[in-house]
Coordinates of C-alpha atoms and ligand atoms in Angstrom, one line a residue:
M1 CA -5.6 -20.6 -14.5
I2 CA -2.3 -21.4 -12.7
T3 CA -0.6 -18.2 -11.5
E4 CA 3.2 -18.3 -11.9
Y5 CA 5.0 -16.7 -8.9
A6 CA 8.5 -15.3 -9.5
A7 CA 10.8 -13.4 -7.1
L8 CA 13.1 -10.8 -8.6
N9 CA 15.8 -8.6 -7.2
E10 CA 15.2 -4.9 -8.0
E11 CA 18.9 -4.2 -8.4
N12 CA 19.3 -6.9 -10.9
P13 CA 16.0 -8.3 -12.3
D14 CA 16.4 -11.6 -14.1
P15 CA 16.0 -10.7 -17.8
E16 CA 14.6 -14.1 -18.6
V17 CA 11.7 -13.6 -16.2
I18 CA 11.1 -10.1 -17.4
Q19 CA 10.9 -11.3 -21.0
R20 CA 8.4 -14.0 -20.1
A21 CA 6.3 -11.5 -18.1
G22 CA 6.5 -9.0 -21.0
K23 CA 5.3 -11.7 -23.5
I24 CA 2.3 -12.5 -21.2
I25 CA 1.3 -8.8 -21.3
R26 CA 1.9 -8.4 -25.1
E27 CA -0.3 -11.5 -25.7
G28 CA -3.1 -10.0 -23.6
G29 CA -2.5 -11.6 -20.2
L30 CA -2.1 -10.0 -16.8
V31 CA 1.0 -9.7 -14.5
A32 CA 1.1 -8.3 -11.0
F33 CA 4.3 -6.4 -10.3
P34 CA 6.0 -4.1 -7.8
T35 CA 6.2 -0.4 -8.1
E36 CA 7.6 2.1 -5.5
T37 CA 4.1 3.0 -4.3
V38 CA 2.1 -0.3 -4.3
Y39 CA 1.9 -3.4 -6.4
G40 CA 0.2 -3.0 -9.7
L41 CA -2.0 -5.4 -11.8
G42 CA -0.6 -4.9 -15.3
G43 CA -2.1 -5.5 -18.7
D44 CA -1.4 -4.0 -22.2
A45 CA -2.8 -0.4 -21.9
L46 CA -3.4 -0.2 -25.7
N47 CA -5.4 -3.5 -25.9
P48 CA -9.1 -3.0 -24.9
E49 CA -9.4 -6.8 -24.1
S50 CA -6.6 -6.5 -21.5
S51 CA -8.3 -3.7 -19.8
K52 CA -11.5 -5.7 -19.6
K53 CA -9.6 -8.5 -18.1
I54 CA -8.1 -6.2 -15.4
Y55 CA -11.6 -5.0 -14.4
A56 CA -12.8 -8.6 -14.2
A57 CA -9.7 -9.9 -12.2
K58 CA -10.1 -7.1 -9.7
G59 CA -13.9 -7.2 -9.5
R60 CA -13.7 -3.4 -10.3
P61 CA -16.5 -1.3 -11.8
S62 CA -15.5 -0.5 -15.4
D63 CA -16.2 3.2 -15.1
N64 CA -13.1 3.5 -12.9
P65 CA -10.2 4.5 -15.2
L66 CA -6.8 2.8 -15.1
I67 CA -3.4 4.6 -14.9
V68 CA -1.1 4.0 -17.9
H69 CA 2.5 3.4 -16.9
I70 CA 5.4 4.3 -19.1
C71 CA 9.2 3.8 -18.9
R72 CA 10.5 6.7 -21.1
L73 CA 9.4 10.3 -21.2
S74 CA 9.5 10.2 -25.0
D75 CA 6.7 7.6 -25.0
L76 CA 4.2 10.1 -23.6
D77 CA 3.6 11.9 -26.9
A78 CA 1.9 8.9 -28.6
I79 CA -0.8 8.5 -25.9
V80 CA -1.7 12.1 -25.2
K81 CA -3.3 14.7 -27.5
E82 CA -1.8 17.7 -25.8
V83 CA 0.8 18.3 -23.1
P84 CA -0.1 21.1 -20.7
P85 CA 2.8 23.6 -20.3
Q86 CA 3.8 22.7 -16.7
T87 CA 4.2 19.1 -17.5
G88 CA 7.9 19.3 -18.4
K89 CA 8.8 20.8 -15.1
L90 CA 6.9 18.3 -13.1
A91 CA 8.3 15.4 -15.1
E92 CA 11.8 16.7 -14.6
L93 CA 11.4 16.9 -10.9
F94 CA 9.1 14.0 -10.1
W95 CA 9.5 11.4 -12.9
P96 CA 10.3 8.6 -12.6
G97 CA 8.4 8.6 -9.3
P98 CA 5.1 8.5 -7.4
L99 CA 3.3 11.2 -9.5
T100 CA 0.4 10.6 -11.9
M101 CA -0.6 13.3 -14.4
I102 CA -3.9 13.6 -16.3
F103 CA -3.8 14.4 -20.0
P104 CA -6.3 14.6 -22.9
K105 CA -5.9 11.1 -24.5
S106 CA -4.9 10.3 -28.1
E107 CA -6.8 7.9 -30.3
L108 CA -4.2 5.2 -29.5
V109 CA -5.6 4.8 -25.9
P110 CA -8.8 2.7 -25.9
R111 CA -11.8 4.0 -23.8
E112 CA -11.8 0.6 -22.0
T113 CA -8.5 1.7 -20.4
T114 CA -9.8 5.2 -19.5
G115 CA -13.2 4.1 -18.2
G116 CA -14.9 5.9 -21.0
L117 CA -13.1 9.3 -20.3
D118 CA -11.4 11.5 -22.9
T119 CA -8.5 11.9 -20.6
V120 CA -5.7 9.4 -19.6
A121 CA -3.8 9.2 -16.3
V122 CA 0.0 8.6 -16.9
R123 CA 2.7 7.6 -14.5
F124 CA 6.4 6.8 -14.9
P125 CA 7.4 4.6 -12.0
S126 CA 10.9 4.6 -10.6
N127 CA 10.9 0.9 -9.5
R128 CA 13.5 -0.9 -11.8
I129 CA 11.4 -4.1 -12.1
A130 CA 8.4 -2.0 -13.2
Q131 CA 10.5 -0.1 -15.7
A132 CA 12.0 -3.3 -17.2
L133 CA 8.6 -4.9 -17.4
I134 CA 7.0 -1.9 -19.1
D135 CA 9.8 -1.9 -21.7
A136 CA 9.4 -5.7 -22.3
S137 CA 5.6 -5.3 -22.6
G138 CA 5.7 -2.8 -25.5
G139 CA 5.9 0.5 -23.5
Y140 CA 2.4 1.0 -22.0
I141 CA 1.1 -1.0 -19.1
A142 CA -2.3 -0.2 -17.6
A143 CA -2.1 -0.9 -13.9
P144 CA -4.5 -0.4 -11.0
S145 CA -3.4 -1.4 -7.6
A146 CA -3.2 -5.2 -7.5
N147 CA -5.9 -5.8 -4.9
R148 CA -9.4 -7.1 -5.3
S149 CA -11.7 -4.0 -5.5
G150 CA -12.3 -2.5 -2.0
R151 CA -9.4 -4.2 -0.2
P152 CA -6.2 -2.3 0.9
S153 CA -3.6 -1.9 -1.9
P154 CA -0.9 -4.6 -1.7
T155 CA 2.5 -3.6 -0.4
L156 CA 3.8 -7.1 -0.5
A157 CA 3.6 -9.8 -3.3
R158 CA 1.9 -12.2 -0.9
Y159 CA -1.2 -9.9 -0.8
C160 CA -1.3 -10.0 -4.6
M161 CA -1.4 -13.8 -4.4
E162 CA -4.0 -13.6 -1.7
D163 CA -6.3 -11.5 -3.9
L164 CA -5.4 -12.7 -7.4
D165 CA -4.2 -16.3 -7.3
G166 CA -5.8 -18.1 -10.2
R167 CA -7.0 -14.8 -11.8
V168 CA -3.7 -13.6 -13.4
E169 CA -0.9 -15.3 -15.3
M170 CA 1.9 -14.2 -13.1
V171 CA 2.9 -12.4 -9.9
I172 CA 6.3 -10.8 -9.6
D173 CA 7.6 -10.5 -6.1
G174 CA 10.0 -7.6 -5.6
G175 CA 9.8 -7.4 -1.8
Q176 CA 8.0 -4.8 0.3
V177 CA 7.3 -1.6 -1.6
G178 CA 9.2 1.6 -0.5
I179 CA 6.3 4.1 -0.2
G180 CA 3.2 2.1 0.6
L181 CA 0.5 4.7 -0.6
E182 CA -0.6 5.1 -4.2
S183 CA 0.8 7.9 -6.3
T184 CA -0.3 11.5 -6.1
I185 CA -2.7 12.3 -9.0
I186 CA -2.6 15.8 -10.4
D187 CA -4.9 17.2 -13.0
L188 CA -3.5 20.0 -15.2
T189 CA -6.1 19.8 -17.9
E190 CA -8.6 22.4 -16.6
G191 CA -8.0 25.7 -14.9
R192 CA -6.0 25.6 -11.7
P193 CA -3.9 22.5 -11.1
T194 CA -5.9 20.1 -8.9
I195 CA -4.8 17.2 -6.7
L196 CA -7.3 14.4 -7.3
R197 CA -5.6 12.0 -4.9
P198 CA -3.0 13.0 -2.3
G199 CA 0.2 10.9 -2.1
F200 CA 3.9 11.0 -1.4
I201 CA 4.4 14.0 -3.6
T202 CA 2.7 16.6 -1.4
Q203 CA 0.6 19.7 -2.2
K204 CA 3.6 21.8 -0.8
M205 CA 6.1 20.1 -3.2
L206 CA 3.8 20.7 -6.1
E207 CA 3.1 24.3 -5.1
E208 CA 6.8 25.0 -5.1
V209 CA 6.7 24.3 -8.9
L210 CA 3.2 25.3 -9.9
G211 CA 2.1 28.1 -7.6
D212 CA -1.3 27.6 -6.1
V213 CA -2.6 24.0 -6.3
E214 CA -6.1 23.0 -5.3
V215 CA -7.2 19.8 -3.7
D216 CA -10.4 18.3 -5.1
R217 CA -13.0 19.5 -2.6
A218 CA -14.8 16.2 -2.7
L219 CA -11.8 14.6 -1.0
I220 CA -11.7 17.1 1.9
E221 CA -15.5 17.3 2.4
P222 CA -16.9 13.8 1.8
D223 CA -20.4 15.0 2.8
S224 CA -20.4 17.8 0.2
G225 CA -22.4 15.6 -2.2
K226 CA -19.9 16.3 -5.0
A227 CA -18.4 13.4 -6.9
P228 CA -14.6 13.2 -6.8
K229 CA -12.9 14.0 -10.1
A230 CA -10.9 10.8 -9.9
P231 CA -13.8 8.3 -10.3
G232 CA -12.1 5.7 -8.2
M233 CA -12.1 8.0 -5.1
K234 CA -15.8 7.6 -4.8
Y235 CA -15.7 3.9 -4.1
K236 CA -15.5 2.3 -0.7
H237 CA -11.9 1.4 -0.3
Y238 CA -9.2 -0.2 1.9
A239 CA -11.9 -1.2 4.4
P240 CA -10.9 -3.8 6.9
R241 CA -13.6 -6.3 7.8
G242 CA -13.7 -5.1 11.4
E243 CA -15.1 -1.7 12.3
L244 CA -12.4 0.9 12.3
V245 CA -12.7 4.3 14.2
I246 CA -10.1 7.0 14.1
V247 CA -9.5 8.6 17.6
E248 CA -8.4 12.2 17.8
G249 CA -7.4 14.3 20.8
K250 CA -4.7 14.7 23.4
C251 CA -2.4 11.7 23.6
D252 CA -3.3 10.6 27.2
R253 CA -7.0 11.1 26.5
V254 CA -6.8 9.0 23.3
V255 CA -5.0 6.2 25.2
A256 CA -7.5 6.2 28.0
G257 CA -10.5 6.4 25.6
I258 CA -9.3 3.5 23.5
N259 CA -8.5 1.3 26.5
E260 CA -12.0 2.0 27.9
A261 CA -13.6 1.0 24.6
V262 CA -11.4 -2.1 24.4
R263 CA -12.5 -3.2 27.8
E264 CA -16.1 -2.7 26.9
K265 CA -15.8 -4.6 23.6
R266 CA -13.9 -7.4 25.4
A267 CA -16.6 -7.8 28.0
R268 CA -18.9 -8.5 25.1
G269 CA -16.6 -11.1 23.7
M270 CA -15.3 -9.0 20.8
K271 CA -11.8 -9.1 19.4
T272 CA -10.1 -5.6 19.4
G273 CA -7.1 -4.0 17.7
V274 CA -5.2 -0.7 17.9
I275 CA -3.2 1.2 15.3
C276 CA -0.6 3.3 17.1
T277 CA 3.0 4.3 17.2
D278 CA 6.1 3.0 19.0
E279 CA 5.8 5.8 21.6
T280 CA 2.4 4.6 22.8
K281 CA 2.4 0.9 21.9
A282 CA 3.0 -0.4 25.4
M283 CA 0.1 1.7 26.8
Y284 CA -2.7 -0.2 25.0
D285 CA -4.1 -3.5 26.2
A286 CA -6.1 -4.5 23.1
D287 CA -5.9 -8.1 21.7
S288 CA -3.7 -6.9 18.8
V289 CA -1.7 -3.7 19.1
K290 CA 0.2 -2.7 15.9
S291 CA 2.7 0.2 15.6
T292 CA 3.3 2.0 12.3
G293 CA 6.8 2.9 13.7
S294 CA 7.9 6.1 15.4
R295 CA 5.4 9.0 15.5
C296 CA 8.2 11.1 14.0
D297 CA 8.6 8.8 11.0
E298 CA 5.6 9.4 8.8
Q299 CA 7.2 7.6 5.9
S300 CA 7.0 4.5 8.1
T301 CA 3.4 5.1 8.8
A302 CA 2.7 5.4 5.0
K303 CA 4.6 2.2 4.4
E304 CA 3.0 0.0 7.1
L305 CA -0.6 1.2 7.0
F306 CA -2.1 -1.1 4.4
R307 CA -0.2 -4.1 5.7
I308 CA -1.6 -3.5 9.2
L309 CA -5.1 -3.2 7.8
R310 CA -4.7 -6.6 6.1
E311 CA -3.2 -8.2 9.2
F312 CA -6.3 -7.2 11.3
D313 CA -8.4 -9.1 8.7
D314 CA -6.2 -12.2 9.0
E315 CA -6.5 -12.0 12.7
Q316 CA -10.3 -11.5 12.5
V317 CA -10.3 -8.4 14.6
E318 CA -13.8 -7.0 15.0
Y319 CA -13.2 -3.5 16.4
I320 CA -10.1 -1.4 15.4
Y321 CA -9.2 1.9 17.0
S322 CA -6.5 4.0 15.3
E323 CA -4.5 7.0 16.5
S324 CA -4.7 10.0 14.0
F325 CA -1.8 10.8 11.7
S326 CA -2.7 14.2 10.4
D327 CA 0.3 16.2 11.5
G328 CA 3.2 15.7 9.1
D329 CA 3.8 16.5 5.4
L330 CA 2.2 13.2 4.5
G331 CA -0.7 13.7 6.8
Q332 CA -3.1 14.6 3.9
A333 CA -2.2 11.4 2.1
I334 CA -2.2 9.1 5.1
M335 CA -5.5 10.5 6.5
N336 CA -7.2 10.2 3.1
R337 CA -6.6 6.5 3.1
L338 CA -7.3 6.0 6.8
M339 CA -10.5 8.0 6.6
K340 CA -11.7 5.9 3.7
A341 CA -10.8 2.7 5.5
A342 CA -12.8 4.0 8.5
G343 CA -15.8 5.0 6.4
H344 CA -15.1 8.5 7.8
R345 CA -15.8 7.4 11.4
V346 CA -13.8 9.8 13.7
A347 CA -14.2 10.4 17.4
D348 CA -12.6 13.6 18.7
L349 CA -12.2 13.0 22.4
D350 CA -11.2 16.7 23.0
Q351 CA -14.6 17.7 21.7
G352 CA -16.3 15.4 24.2
E353 CA -17.1 12.8 21.6
R354 CA -17.4 9.2 22.9
L355 CA -16.0 6.0 21.5
L356 CA -18.6 3.5 22.8
Ligands
TXA1 O1 0.6 4.3 -7.3 C1 -0.3 4.1 -8.1 O2 -0.8 5.0 -8.7 C2 -0.7 2.6 -8.3 C3 0.5 1.9 -8.9 C4 0.2 0.5 -9.3 O3 1.0 2.6 -10.0 N1 -1.9 2.6 -9.1 C5 -3.1 2.9 -8.7 O4 -4.1 2.7 -9.6 O5 -3.3 3.3 -7.6 P1 -5.7 2.6 -9.1 O6 -6.4 2.1 -10.4 O7 -5.8 1.8 -7.9 O8 -6.1 4.1 -8.9 C6 -6.2 5.0 -10.0 C7 -6.9 6.2 -9.6 C8 -8.4 5.9 -9.5 O9 -8.9 6.7 -8.4 C9 -8.9 6.5 -10.8 O10 -10.3 6.9 -10.7 C10 -8.0 7.6 -11.1 O11 -6.8 7.1 -10.7 N2 -7.9 7.9 -12.5 C11 -7.4 7.2 -13.5 N3 -7.5 7.8 -14.7 C12 -8.1 9.0 -14.5 C13 -8.5 10.0 -15.3 N4 -8.4 10.0 -16.6 N5 -9.1 11.1 -14.7 C14 -9.3 11.1 -13.4 N6 -8.9 10.2 -12.5 C15 -8.3 9.1 -13.1
MG2 MG1 -6.6 1.0 -6.1

């Protein structure tokens, strides 16, 4: 298959390209497109064959459900059986935007789309290209992140091409995404509202509306043996090809510890990389030192993280050491992704743990 590549301006997306892309999806094909979080790999959410194609193109296990994207609140009713009472308030505050809500699904949504579940995850993205495409595609696009399974989610169209060229009909380039981490997923269907995946909409923001909000324990305690409630969270994810370790502790100790590890790896002929911030960048002497931006700017960390992980792969870096980013409001979301990428390898130098 030849993949068509089209660049669009979010302020004024070319209607002709949008119509062509919409037709591809209505006819059962796949289009990668920008959203405000990460690029999505879109197919017709109501067509079981499209969902099967999405799993095949990504190389994704088919028990891992897809998020259904809508472009009008009024389109929600047709795909859900029941709307939990707090939905209206959340939609008013956070839709369109980076929040996904779980609902009991209606008959209209095929089980191929929901990975066999009776529930459906729904999101109303704010990106204008995404909205126009959803509209042109019939109103319901199933879209996981547009990466091959296991790789970091794409924040630029060129990464969609890298992973999916020849596997999808079209890739729409809308520039670098604004947020860079996938949407927050909240489940309101059973008991207390529960965050199944942390994201840009934080626990604190949700608690201001809902009162107490839980975080799926399996996300916080990966060793608990419990399966995460969002099936996709159990899979290995985001992992760069090199070995990644998160290094915690006082700043000077982290810098010294990483530099010592870098020297040791270099002596053995290994290529090393560091993920850090503008404040510390000059202090590291690894082969490739990448800053996420200022330590004070956690939105920049969120936006740059997946790109940096992919760049280390391009540069064939073998050992990667990352500073920790747990402090700010987005700490939960950023560390969730970073910990998965690191296979939960953390060295706390303040606790006397060693890097070598
Ligand atoms: O920001 C995003 O959400 C992006 C963009 C493209 O919209 N999409 C995205 O999709 O991240 P994906 O497929 O990479 O991640 C969807 C996550 C998976 O962990 C999946 O298991 C979970 O959502 N999920 C989907 N439907 C679910 C359901 N009915 N119940 C529980 N978890 C669900
Ligand atoms: Mg994904």
